[in-house]
PDB file of C-alpha atoms in Angstrom:
ATOM      1  CA  UNK A 284      66.546  63.269 107.089  1.00 34.00           C
ATOM      2  CA  UNK A 285      66.638  59.526 107.659  1.00 35.00           C
ATOM      3  CA  UNK A 286      66.293  58.610 111.300  1.00 35.00           C
ATOM      4  CA  UNK A 287      69.145  56.152 111.817  1.00 31.00           C
ATOM      5  CA  UNK A 288      68.671  55.907 115.567  1.00 31.00           C
ATOM      6  CA  UNK A 289      65.437  53.868 115.611  1.00 29.00           C
ATOM      7  CA  UNK A 290      66.832  50.385 115.028  1.00 28.00           C
ATOM      8  CA  UNK A 291      64.051  48.424 116.708  1.00 29.00           C
ATOM      9  CA  UNK A 292      63.178  45.076 115.152  1.00 31.00           C
ATOM     10  CA  UNK A 293      59.626  44.024 116.061  1.00 36.00           C
ATOM     11  CA  UNK A 294      58.328  40.512 116.350  1.00 34.00           C
ATOM     12  CA  UNK A 295      55.448  39.636 114.055  1.00 35.00           C
ATOM     13  CA  UNK A 296      53.077  39.419 117.006  1.00 37.00           C
ATOM     14  CA  UNK A 297      54.102  42.838 118.299  1.00 38.00           C
ATOM     15  CA  UNK A 298      53.705  44.396 114.882  1.00 38.00           C
ATOM     16  CA  UNK A 299      50.278  42.844 114.486  1.00 40.00           C
ATOM     17  CA  UNK A 300      49.206  44.312 117.790  1.00 39.00           C
ATOM     18  CA  UNK A 301      50.669  47.710 116.905  1.00 37.00           C
ATOM     19  CA  UNK A 302      48.691  47.763 113.668  1.00 37.00           C
ATOM     20  CA  UNK A 303      45.450  46.540 115.181  1.00 39.00           C
ATOM     21  CA  UNK A 304      45.397  43.176 113.448  1.00 40.00           C
ATOM     22  CA  UNK A 305      44.059  40.077 115.112  1.00 39.00           C
ATOM     23  CA  UNK A 306      46.390  37.442 113.735  1.00 38.00           C
ATOM     24  CA  UNK A 307      50.117  36.948 113.981  1.00 35.00           C
ATOM     25  CA  UNK A 308      51.958  38.276 110.947  1.00 33.00           C
ATOM     26  CA  UNK A 309      54.702  36.569 109.026  1.00 32.00           C
ATOM     27  CA  UNK A 310      57.220  38.968 107.566  1.00 31.00           C
ATOM     28  CA  UNK A 311      60.877  39.799 107.308  1.00 30.00           C
ATOM     29  CA  UNK A 312      61.756  42.341 110.024  1.00 31.00           C
ATOM     30  CA  UNK A 313      62.049  46.002 109.145  1.00 32.00           C
ATOM     31  CA  UNK A 314      65.831  46.187 109.185  1.00 32.00           C
ATOM     32  CA  UNK A 315      66.582  42.933 107.406  1.00 31.00           C
ATOM     33  CA  UNK A 316      65.163  43.689 103.986  1.00 34.00           C
ATOM     34  CA  UNK A 317      68.073  43.485 101.579  1.00 34.00           C
ATOM     35  CA  UNK A 318      66.880  40.915  99.059  1.00 37.00           C
ATOM     36  CA  UNK A 319      67.668  43.335  96.227  1.00 41.00           C
ATOM     37  CA  UNK A 320      69.635  46.616  96.169  1.00 54.00           C
ATOM     38  CA  UNK A 321      66.289  48.387  95.693  1.00 71.00           C
ATOM     39  CA  UNK A 322      65.135  47.503  99.196  1.00 82.00           C
ATOM     40  CA  UNK A 323      66.061  49.687 102.178  1.00 87.00           C
ATOM     41  CA  UNK A 324      67.861  48.558 105.291  1.00 85.00           C
ATOM     42  CA  UNK A 325      65.831  51.092 107.288  1.00 91.00           C
ATOM     43  CA  UNK A 326      62.162  51.100 106.391  1.00 94.00           C
ATOM     44  CA  UNK A 327      61.190  54.718 107.020  1.00 96.00           C
ATOM     45  CA  UNK A 328      62.474  58.117 105.984  1.00 97.00           C
ATOM     46  CA  UNK A 329      61.586  61.562 107.337  1.00 97.00           C
ATOM     47  CA  UNK A 330      61.797  64.981 105.776  1.00 97.00           C
ATOM     48  CA  UNK A 331      60.118  68.361 106.144  1.00 97.00           C
ATOM     49  CA  UNK A 332      57.973  70.441 103.822  1.00 98.00           C
ATOM     50  CA  UNK A 333      57.826  73.751 105.643  1.00 98.00           C
ATOM     51  CA  UNK A 334      56.384  72.856 109.053  1.00 98.00           C
ATOM     52  CA  UNK A 335      54.880  69.582 107.825  1.00 98.00           C
ATOM     53  CA  UNK A 336      56.722  66.413 108.827  1.00 98.00           C
ATOM     54  CA  UNK A 337      56.604  63.780 106.104  1.00 98.00           C
ATOM     55  CA  UNK A 338      57.344  60.140 106.901  1.00 98.00           C
ATOM     56  CA  UNK A 339      57.753  57.732 103.995  1.00 98.00           C
ATOM     57  CA  UNK A 340      57.115  54.151 105.116  1.00 97.00           C
ATOM     58  CA  UNK A 341      58.230  51.127 103.131  1.00 96.00           C
ATOM     59  CA  UNK A 342      55.799  48.226 102.647  1.00 94.00           C
ATOM     60  CA  UNK A 343      57.643  46.022 100.188  1.00 92.00           C
ATOM     61  CA  UNK A 344      58.466  45.615  96.525  1.00 91.00           C
ATOM     62  CA  UNK A 345      56.435  43.832  93.887  1.00 92.00           C
ATOM     63  CA  UNK A 346      58.801  41.725  91.821  1.00 93.00           C
ATOM     64  CA  UNK A 347      56.473  41.739  88.869  1.00 95.00           C
ATOM     65  CA  UNK A 348      57.366  39.206  86.179  1.00 96.00           C
ATOM     66  CA  UNK A 349      57.957  40.793  82.810  1.00 97.00           C
ATOM     67  CA  UNK A 350      54.712  40.896  80.857  1.00 95.00           C
ATOM     68  CA  UNK A 351      54.293  42.112  77.264  1.00 95.00           C
ATOM     69  CA  UNK A 352      50.933  43.611  78.262  1.00 94.00           C
ATOM     70  CA  UNK A 353      52.308  45.736  81.105  1.00 96.00           C
ATOM     71  CA  UNK A 354      53.045  48.700  78.832  1.00 96.00           C
ATOM     72  CA  UNK A 355      50.583  48.727  75.973  1.00 93.00           C
ATOM     73  CA  UNK A 356      52.850  50.499  73.503  1.00 95.00           C
ATOM     74  CA  UNK A 357      56.258  49.074  74.475  1.00 97.00           C
ATOM     75  CA  UNK A 358      57.842  45.631  74.385  1.00 97.00           C
ATOM     76  CA  UNK A 359      59.526  43.740  77.207  1.00 98.00           C
ATOM     77  CA  UNK A 360      62.861  44.531  75.602  1.00 98.00           C
ATOM     78  CA  UNK A 361      61.952  48.242  75.596  1.00 98.00           C
ATOM     79  CA  UNK A 362      61.102  48.160  79.295  1.00 97.00           C
ATOM     80  CA  UNK A 363      64.270  46.227  80.150  1.00 98.00           C
ATOM     81  CA  UNK A 364      66.359  48.807  78.318  1.00 97.00           C
ATOM     82  CA  UNK A 365      64.672  51.607  80.274  1.00 97.00           C
ATOM     83  CA  UNK A 366      65.284  49.816  83.584  1.00 96.00           C
ATOM     84  CA  UNK A 367      68.940  49.223  82.718  1.00 96.00           C
ATOM     85  CA  UNK A 368      69.403  52.866  81.755  1.00 95.00           C
ATOM     86  CA  UNK A 369      68.057  53.825  85.197  1.00 94.00           C
ATOM     87  CA  UNK A 370      70.470  51.440  86.922  1.00 92.00           C
ATOM     88  CA  UNK A 371      67.722  49.066  88.048  1.00 93.00           C
ATOM     89  CA  UNK A 372      67.446  45.302  87.849  1.00 94.00           C
ATOM     90  CA  UNK A 373      66.093  43.800  84.661  1.00 96.00           C
ATOM     91  CA  UNK A 374      65.348  40.418  86.246  1.00 95.00           C
ATOM     92  CA  UNK A 375      61.793  41.569  86.942  1.00 95.00           C
ATOM     93  CA  UNK A 376      59.777  44.774  86.959  1.00 96.00           C
ATOM     94  CA  UNK A 377      60.568  46.365  90.359  1.00 94.00           C
ATOM     95  CA  UNK A 378      57.558  48.205  91.775  1.00 94.00           C
ATOM     96  CA  UNK A 379      58.194  49.466  95.329  1.00 94.00           C
ATOM     97  CA  UNK A 380      55.285  50.189  97.646  1.00 95.00           C
ATOM     98  CA  UNK A 381      55.540  53.273  99.865  1.00 96.00           C
ATOM     99  CA  UNK A 382      52.954  54.920 102.115  1.00 97.00           C
ATOM    100  CA  UNK A 383      53.295  58.512 103.337  1.00 98.00           C
ATOM    101  CA  UNK A 384      52.143  59.881 106.691  1.00 98.00           C
ATOM    102  CA  UNK A 385      51.917  63.654 107.201  1.00 98.00           C
ATOM    103  CA  UNK A 386      52.201  65.234 110.639  1.00 98.00           C
ATOM    104  CA  UNK A 387      50.447  68.605 110.499  1.00 98.00           C
ATOM    105  CA  UNK A 388      50.339  70.193 113.913  1.00 96.00           C
ATOM    106  CA  UNK A 389      49.125  67.432 116.197  1.00 95.00           C
ATOM    107  CA  UNK A 390      47.306  65.559 113.396  1.00 97.00           C
ATOM    108  CA  UNK A 391      48.538  62.379 111.695  1.00 98.00           C
ATOM    109  CA  UNK A 392      47.287  62.007 108.129  1.00 98.00           C
ATOM    110  CA  UNK A 393      47.929  58.836 106.171  1.00 98.00           C
ATOM    111  CA  UNK A 394      48.081  59.150 102.397  1.00 98.00           C
ATOM    112  CA  UNK A 395      46.608  55.861 101.129  1.00 98.00           C
ATOM    113  CA  UNK A 396      46.444  52.765 103.304  1.00 96.00           C
ATOM    114  CA  UNK A 397      48.794  50.346 101.595  1.00 95.00           C
ATOM    115  CA  UNK A 398      47.978  46.915 100.263  1.00 93.00           C
ATOM    116  CA  UNK A 399      47.191  45.128 103.509  1.00 93.00           C
ATOM    117  CA  UNK A 400      49.449  42.515 105.030  1.00 90.00           C
ATOM    118  CA  UNK A 401      49.486  39.532 102.696  1.00 85.00           C
ATOM    119  CA  UNK A 402      46.342  40.673 100.892  1.00 91.00           C
ATOM    120  CA  UNK A 403      47.795  41.772  97.578  1.00 86.00           C
ATOM    121  CA  UNK A 404      51.445  40.721  97.290  1.00 84.00           C
ATOM    122  CA  UNK A 405      53.054  38.062  99.463  1.00 81.00           C
ATOM    123  CA  UNK A 406      56.103  40.240 100.164  1.00 82.00           C
ATOM    124  CA  UNK A 407      54.184  43.482 100.822  1.00 87.00           C
ATOM    125  CA  UNK A 408      54.144  42.907 104.567  1.00 89.00           C
ATOM    126  CA  UNK A 409      56.486  45.474 106.075  1.00 93.00           C
ATOM    127  CA  UNK A 410      54.151  48.407 106.713  1.00 94.00           C
ATOM    128  CA  UNK A 411      53.122  47.493 110.299  1.00 94.00           C
ATOM    129  CA  UNK A 412      56.687  47.004 111.522  1.00 94.00           C
ATOM    130  CA  UNK A 413      57.977  50.096 109.771  1.00 96.00           C
ATOM    131  CA  UNK A 414      55.136  52.276 111.058  1.00 96.00           C
ATOM    132  CA  UNK A 415      55.906  51.087 114.577  1.00 96.00           C
ATOM    133  CA  UNK A 416      59.646  51.637 114.102  1.00 96.00           C
ATOM    134  CA  UNK A 417      58.861  55.181 112.955  1.00 97.00           C
ATOM    135  CA  UNK A 418      56.909  55.734 116.168  1.00 97.00           C
ATOM    136  CA  UNK A 419      53.538  55.909 114.412  1.00 97.00           C
ATOM    137  CA  UNK A 420      50.623  54.066 116.019  1.00 95.00           C
ATOM    138  CA  UNK A 421      47.853  53.336 113.548  1.00 92.00           C
ATOM    139  CA  UNK A 422      45.321  54.116 116.298  1.00 94.00           C
ATOM    140  CA  UNK A 423      46.511  57.726 116.271  1.00 96.00           C
ATOM    141  CA  UNK A 424      45.837  58.226 112.554  1.00 97.00           C
ATOM    142  CA  UNK A 425      43.220  60.987 112.356  1.00 96.00           C
ATOM    143  CA  UNK A 426      42.580  60.915 108.609  1.00 98.00           C
ATOM    144  CA  UNK A 427      43.262  58.540 105.731  1.00 98.00           C
ATOM    145  CA  UNK A 428      43.234  60.265 102.346  1.00 98.00           C
ATOM    146  CA  UNK A 429      42.770  57.865  99.427  1.00 98.00           C
ATOM    147  CA  UNK A 430      44.103  58.614  95.953  1.00 98.00           C
ATOM    148  CA  UNK A 431      42.233  55.803  94.191  1.00 98.00           C
ATOM    149  CA  UNK A 432      40.726  52.387  94.798  1.00 98.00           C
ATOM    150  CA  UNK A 433      43.330  50.012  93.384  1.00 97.00           C
ATOM    151  CA  UNK A 434      44.159  47.190  95.843  1.00 95.00           C
ATOM    152  CA  UNK A 435      47.711  48.337  96.609  1.00 95.00           C
ATOM    153  CA  UNK A 436      46.254  51.608  97.917  1.00 97.00           C
ATOM    154  CA  UNK A 437      43.091  50.518  99.754  1.00 97.00           C
ATOM    155  CA  UNK A 438      43.329  46.882 100.868  1.00 97.00           C
ATOM    156  CA  UNK A 439      45.110  48.220 103.954  1.00 96.00           C
ATOM    157  CA  UNK A 440      41.790  49.746 105.030  1.00 97.00           C
ATOM    158  CA  UNK A 441      40.438  46.236 105.688  1.00 97.00           C
ATOM    159  CA  UNK A 442      41.573  43.312 107.772  1.00 95.00           C
ATOM    160  CA  UNK A 443      42.374  40.163 105.858  1.00 93.00           C
ATOM    161  CA  UNK A 444      39.570  37.633 105.920  1.00 92.00           C
ATOM    162  CA  UNK A 445      36.980  39.672 107.811  1.00 96.00           C
ATOM    163  CA  UNK A 446      37.056  42.993 105.907  1.00 96.00           C
ATOM    164  CA  UNK A 447      36.722  44.711 109.297  1.00 97.00           C
ATOM    165  CA  UNK A 448      37.847  48.357 109.123  1.00 97.00           C
ATOM    166  CA  UNK A 449      41.419  48.937 110.265  1.00 96.00           C
ATOM    167  CA  UNK A 450      40.799  52.683 110.654  1.00 96.00           C
ATOM    168  CA  UNK A 451      37.276  52.565 112.055  1.00 94.00           C
ATOM    169  CA  UNK A 452      37.614  55.853 113.941  1.00 94.00           C
ATOM    170  CA  UNK A 453      39.535  57.844 111.326  1.00 97.00           C
ATOM    171  CA  UNK A 454      38.004  60.101 108.693  1.00 98.00           C
ATOM    172  CA  UNK A 455      38.341  58.577 105.209  1.00 98.00           C
ATOM    173  CA  UNK A 456      38.568  61.134 102.404  1.00 98.00           C
ATOM    174  CA  UNK A 457      38.521  60.461  98.681  1.00 98.00           C
ATOM    175  CA  UNK A 458      37.454  62.020  95.402  1.00 98.00           C
ATOM    176  CA  UNK A 459      33.695  61.608  94.967  1.00 98.00           C
ATOM    177  CA  UNK A 460      34.280  60.666  91.315  1.00 98.00           C
ATOM    178  CA  UNK A 461      36.394  57.695  92.409  1.00 98.00           C
ATOM    179  CA  UNK A 462      33.986  56.483  95.078  1.00 98.00           C
ATOM    180  CA  UNK A 463      30.937  56.872  92.879  1.00 98.00           C
ATOM    181  CA  UNK A 464      32.524  55.103  89.918  1.00 97.00           C
ATOM    182  CA  UNK A 465      33.518  51.993  91.867  1.00 97.00           C
ATOM    183  CA  UNK A 466      30.275  51.749  93.850  1.00 97.00           C
ATOM    184  CA  UNK A 467      27.840  52.509  91.012  1.00 97.00           C
ATOM    185  CA  UNK A 468      25.060  49.911  90.596  1.00 95.00           C
ATOM    186  CA  UNK A 469      26.066  47.323  88.026  1.00 95.00           C
ATOM    187  CA  UNK A 470      29.718  48.375  88.025  1.00 95.00           C
ATOM    188  CA  UNK A 471      31.026  44.872  88.638  1.00 94.00           C
ATOM    189  CA  UNK A 472      29.389  43.664  85.431  1.00 94.00           C
ATOM    190  CA  UNK A 473      31.360  46.240  83.428  1.00 93.00           C
ATOM    191  CA  UNK A 474      34.777  45.354  84.851  1.00 93.00           C
ATOM    192  CA  UNK A 475      37.358  43.205  83.110  1.00 90.00           C
ATOM    193  CA  UNK A 476      37.592  39.674  84.497  1.00 92.00           C
ATOM    194  CA  UNK A 477      40.815  40.442  86.357  1.00 89.00           C
ATOM    195  CA  UNK A 478      39.210  43.329  88.223  1.00 92.00           C
ATOM    196  CA  UNK A 479      35.872  41.817  89.175  1.00 95.00           C
ATOM    197  CA  UNK A 480      37.013  40.410  92.534  1.00 95.00           C
ATOM    198  CA  UNK A 481      38.461  43.762  93.567  1.00 95.00           C
ATOM    199  CA  UNK A 482      35.359  45.580  92.395  1.00 96.00           C
ATOM    200  CA  UNK A 483      33.124  43.192  94.293  1.00 97.00           C
ATOM    201  CA  UNK A 484      35.076  43.643  97.534  1.00 97.00           C
ATOM    202  CA  UNK A 485      34.877  47.422  97.233  1.00 97.00           C
ATOM    203  CA  UNK A 486      31.154  47.362  96.452  1.00 96.00           C
ATOM    204  CA  UNK A 487      30.417  44.968  99.304  1.00 96.00           C
ATOM    205  CA  UNK A 488      32.433  46.777 101.986  1.00 97.00           C
ATOM    206  CA  UNK A 489      33.007  50.491 101.398  1.00 98.00           C
ATOM    207  CA  UNK A 490      29.360  51.647 101.216  1.00 97.00           C
ATOM    208  CA  UNK A 491      28.734  50.152 104.657  1.00 97.00           C
ATOM    209  CA  UNK A 492      31.183  52.549 106.312  1.00 97.00           C
ATOM    210  CA  UNK A 493      29.893  55.867 107.627  1.00 96.00           C
ATOM    211  CA  UNK A 494      33.249  57.647 107.950  1.00 97.00           C
ATOM    212  CA  UNK A 495      33.704  58.540 104.271  1.00 98.00           C
ATOM    213  CA  UNK A 496      33.979  62.182 103.214  1.00 98.00           C
ATOM    214  CA  UNK A 497      33.615  62.650  99.472  1.00 98.00           C
ATOM    215  CA  UNK A 498      35.180  65.767  97.935  1.00 98.00           C
ATOM    216  CA  UNK A 499      36.064  67.254  94.566  1.00 98.00           C
ATOM    217  CA  UNK A 500      38.915  68.949  92.725  1.00 98.00           C
ATOM    218  CA  UNK A 501      40.512  71.730  94.759  1.00 98.00           C
ATOM    219  CA  UNK A 502      39.003  70.683  98.081  1.00 98.00           C
ATOM    220  CA  UNK A 503      41.100  71.280 101.184  1.00 98.00           C
ATOM    221  CA  UNK A 504      41.258  67.783 102.669  1.00 98.00           C
ATOM    222  CA  UNK A 505      43.537  68.698 105.599  1.00 97.00           C
ATOM    223  CA  UNK A 506      45.161  71.962 106.705  1.00 97.00           C
ATOM    224  CA  UNK A 507      47.227  73.118 103.725  1.00 98.00           C
ATOM    225  CA  UNK A 508      46.481  69.952 101.703  1.00 98.00           C
ATOM    226  CA  UNK A 509      44.360  70.258  98.550  1.00 98.00           C
ATOM    227  CA  UNK A 510      43.056  67.599  96.187  1.00 98.00           C
ATOM    228  CA  UNK A 511      44.325  67.955  92.614  1.00 98.00           C
ATOM    229  CA  UNK A 512      42.284  65.842  90.228  1.00 98.00           C
ATOM    230  CA  UNK A 513      44.446  63.480  88.157  1.00 98.00           C
ATOM    231  CA  UNK A 514      42.169  61.218  86.084  1.00 98.00           C
ATOM    232  CA  UNK A 515      43.323  58.484  83.743  1.00 97.00           C
ATOM    233  CA  UNK A 516      44.874  55.859  85.961  1.00 97.00           C
ATOM    234  CA  UNK A 517      41.345  55.539  87.369  1.00 97.00           C
ATOM    235  CA  UNK A 518      38.356  57.814  86.724  1.00 97.00           C
ATOM    236  CA  UNK A 519      38.715  59.640  90.036  1.00 98.00           C
ATOM    237  CA  UNK A 520      42.456  59.228  90.597  1.00 98.00           C
ATOM    238  CA  UNK A 521      43.731  62.154  92.671  1.00 98.00           C
ATOM    239  CA  UNK A 522      46.963  63.714  93.804  1.00 98.00           C
ATOM    240  CA  UNK A 523      47.361  66.001  96.809  1.00 98.00           C
ATOM    241  CA  UNK A 524      49.284  69.276  97.048  1.00 98.00           C
ATOM    242  CA  UNK A 525      50.792  69.954 100.465  1.00 98.00           C
ATOM    243  CA  UNK A 526      51.641  73.603 101.132  1.00 98.00           C
ATOM    244  CA  UNK A 527      53.490  74.924 104.184  1.00 98.00           C
ATOM    245  CA  UNK A 528      55.132  78.331 104.133  1.00 97.00           C
ATOM    246  CA  UNK A 529      57.048  78.670 100.881  1.00 96.00           C
ATOM    247  CA  UNK A 530      57.382  74.931 100.296  1.00 98.00           C
ATOM    248  CA  UNK A 531      55.112  72.499  98.476  1.00 98.00           C
ATOM    249  CA  UNK A 532      54.955  68.742  97.949  1.00 98.00           C
ATOM    250  CA  UNK A 533      52.815  66.880  95.431  1.00 98.00           C
ATOM    251  CA  UNK A 534      51.791  63.477  96.778  1.00 98.00           C
ATOM    252  CA  UNK A 535      51.437  62.106  93.273  1.00 98.00           C
ATOM    253  CA  UNK A 536      50.130  58.548  93.818  1.00 97.00           C
ATOM    254  CA  UNK A 537      50.307  56.770  90.433  1.00 97.00           C
ATOM    255  CA  UNK A 538      50.611  59.473  87.785  1.00 97.00           C
ATOM    256  CA  UNK A 539      54.245  58.393  87.160  1.00 95.00           C
ATOM    257  CA  UNK A 540      54.178  55.011  88.841  1.00 91.00           C
ATOM    258  CA  UNK A 541      57.468  53.627  87.445  1.00 94.00           C
ATOM    259  CA  UNK A 542      59.678  56.666  86.762  1.00 97.00           C
ATOM    260  CA  UNK A 543      62.405  54.520  85.182  1.00 97.00           C
ATOM    261  CA  UNK A 544      59.933  53.767  82.380  1.00 97.00           C
ATOM    262  CA  UNK A 545      57.623  56.761  82.227  1.00 98.00           C
ATOM    263  CA  UNK A 546      60.027  59.662  82.778  1.00 98.00           C
ATOM    264  CA  UNK A 547      61.977  58.993  79.541  1.00 98.00           C
ATOM    265  CA  UNK A 548      58.812  57.662  77.858  1.00 98.00           C
ATOM    266  CA  UNK A 549      55.894  59.721  79.216  1.00 98.00           C
ATOM    267  CA  UNK A 550      53.605  58.583  76.401  1.00 97.00           C
ATOM    268  CA  UNK A 551      53.854  54.912  77.309  1.00 97.00           C
ATOM    269  CA  UNK A 552      50.488  53.604  78.465  1.00 95.00           C
ATOM    270  CA  UNK A 553      50.379  51.226  81.417  1.00 93.00           C
ATOM    271  CA  UNK A 554      47.931  48.355  81.382  1.00 92.00           C
ATOM    272  CA  UNK A 555      46.657  49.513  84.787  1.00 92.00           C
ATOM    273  CA  UNK A 556      45.650  52.900  83.396  1.00 94.00           C
ATOM    274  CA  UNK A 557      41.911  52.671  82.802  1.00 94.00           C
ATOM    275  CA  UNK A 558      42.113  55.537  80.298  1.00 96.00           C
ATOM    276  CA  UNK A 559      45.625  55.555  78.859  1.00 95.00           C
ATOM    277  CA  UNK A 560      45.379  58.759  76.791  1.00 96.00           C
ATOM    278  CA  UNK A 561      43.911  60.674  79.755  1.00 98.00           C
ATOM    279  CA  UNK A 562      46.675  59.323  81.998  1.00 97.00           C
ATOM    280  CA  UNK A 563      49.289  60.695  79.599  1.00 98.00           C
ATOM    281  CA  UNK A 564      47.683  64.155  79.587  1.00 98.00           C
ATOM    282  CA  UNK A 565      47.541  64.130  83.390  1.00 98.00           C
ATOM    283  CA  UNK A 566      51.137  62.920  83.693  1.00 98.00           C
ATOM    284  CA  UNK A 567      52.518  65.673  81.482  1.00 98.00           C
ATOM    285  CA  UNK A 568      50.347  68.386  83.040  1.00 98.00           C
ATOM    286  CA  UNK A 569      51.388  67.636  86.605  1.00 98.00           C
ATOM    287  CA  UNK A 570      55.057  66.861  85.991  1.00 98.00           C
ATOM    288  CA  UNK A 571      55.380  70.071  83.967  1.00 98.00           C
ATOM    289  CA  UNK A 572      53.734  71.919  86.851  1.00 98.00           C
ATOM    290  CA  UNK A 573      56.034  70.589  89.559  1.00 98.00           C
ATOM    291  CA  UNK A 574      59.081  71.428  87.441  1.00 98.00           C
ATOM    292  CA  UNK A 575      57.886  74.948  86.602  1.00 98.00           C
ATOM    293  CA  UNK A 576      56.839  75.755  90.174  1.00 98.00           C
ATOM    294  CA  UNK A 577      59.725  73.973  91.924  1.00 97.00           C
ATOM    295  CA  UNK A 578      57.347  71.653  93.805  1.00 98.00           C
ATOM    296  CA  UNK A 579      58.713  68.587  95.564  1.00 98.00           C
ATOM    297  CA  UNK A 580      57.154  65.274  94.562  1.00 98.00           C
ATOM    298  CA  UNK A 581      56.699  61.818  96.015  1.00 98.00           C
ATOM    299  CA  UNK A 582      55.062  58.789  94.426  1.00 98.00           C
ATOM    300  CA  UNK A 583      53.698  55.514  95.681  1.00 97.00           C
ATOM    301  CA  UNK A 584      56.004  53.429  93.486  1.00 96.00           C
ATOM    302  CA  UNK A 585      59.112  55.580  93.193  1.00 96.00           C
ATOM    303  CA  UNK A 586      62.290  53.860  94.454  1.00 94.00           C
ATOM    304  CA  UNK A 587      62.226  54.084  98.239  1.00 95.00           C
ATOM    305  CA  UNK A 588      62.077  56.558  99.979  1.00 95.00           C
ATOM    306  CA  UNK A 589      59.565  57.367  97.294  1.00 95.00           C
ATOM    307  CA  UNK A 590      60.587  60.871  96.276  1.00 97.00           C
ATOM    308  CA  UNK A 591      62.865  62.496  93.731  1.00 96.00           C
ATOM    309  CA  UNK A 592      63.427  65.254  91.222  1.00 97.00           C
ATOM    310  CA  UNK A 593      62.171  65.608  87.648  1.00 98.00           C
ATOM    311  CA  UNK A 594      63.693  67.826  84.958  1.00 98.00           C
ATOM    312  CA  UNK A 595      62.685  68.446  81.367  1.00 97.00           C
ATOM    313  CA  UNK A 596      64.596  66.399  78.800  1.00 96.00           C
ATOM    314  CA  UNK A 597      63.350  67.483  75.406  1.00 96.00           C
ATOM    315  CA  UNK A 598      59.829  66.107  75.088  1.00 96.00           C
ATOM    316  CA  UNK A 599      60.425  63.751  78.007  1.00 98.00           C
ATOM    317  CA  UNK A 600      61.812  63.939  81.538  1.00 98.00           C
ATOM    318  CA  UNK A 601      64.825  63.006  83.571  1.00 97.00           C
ATOM    319  CA  UNK A 602      64.326  61.609  87.059  1.00 97.00           C
ATOM    320  CA  UNK A 603      66.742  61.471  89.985  1.00 96.00           C
ATOM    321  CA  UNK A 604      65.469  59.469  92.971  1.00 94.00           C
ATOM    322  CA  UNK A 605      66.090  60.605  96.511  1.00 93.00           C
ATOM    323  CA  UNK A 606      68.758  58.523  98.224  1.00 88.00           C
ATOM    324  CA  UNK A 607      68.780  57.504 101.859  1.00 80.00           C
ATOM    325  CA  UNK A 608      71.495  59.369 103.711  1.00 65.00           C
TER     326      UNK A 608
END
């Protein structure tokens, strides 16, 4: 249920302090984000999965210019038609950015760290204010569980400019396959030109931290939360199955990153998928599973509040996003 009673608008300085950042932030306040109909007027949304409290927190929306390379096996016109059919703007490719925090007992568990204020997209700046408005202090985060090492998921681990750890006292958990791939000796030399800077930052910073816990498929990463390997988008890309009582939620990260495109066209290959064919196999396997087992699902780039319902539609899927109410 959306908490409509917390209507606090934070100053940039207050939000910076709340999020443990040293510099003043420049951002549009949490409750004044209506540049497109896809943006929420309230930047957080709460719901329950059994006894687990889930808070979806809005960071911003990437207004990605249309690019013929974005989907390897579809044209710009194809992607515009898919967006229009889903009732979304066709002026640009809308890619929302949502971070999830789980409250399990007295523990706060952050699922990915966001893209860092002003570090990846100029308008992805709302996470500090919206975390504070939701009553979540970053200093109380016990664990940060990382799905994969793309910038929009991990730059929030580091302060802009200094690379100092934002969550220095939290446990950081990720798939060992992901960590080992990105930090392997000589990895930077193998990366495409557009990924070398990101790879270099990861290689320079992450191995210096001592609070990593590297795990594998099936590992219990928090009480009732298990890693489900989901390779393709990256070599060690992972999703996480939250189980409480008779209810389950798949925190699906980027297996279906733009449902308006990939639900009706699950065999489209995104340019950000490092292994497109593997990503397709993973996508179908996990979406079929959540449908068959009646598992709830949320995704990092689903329309805010970042969750919804999939159904089978022949050899493809239908998707209905959750609405704020």
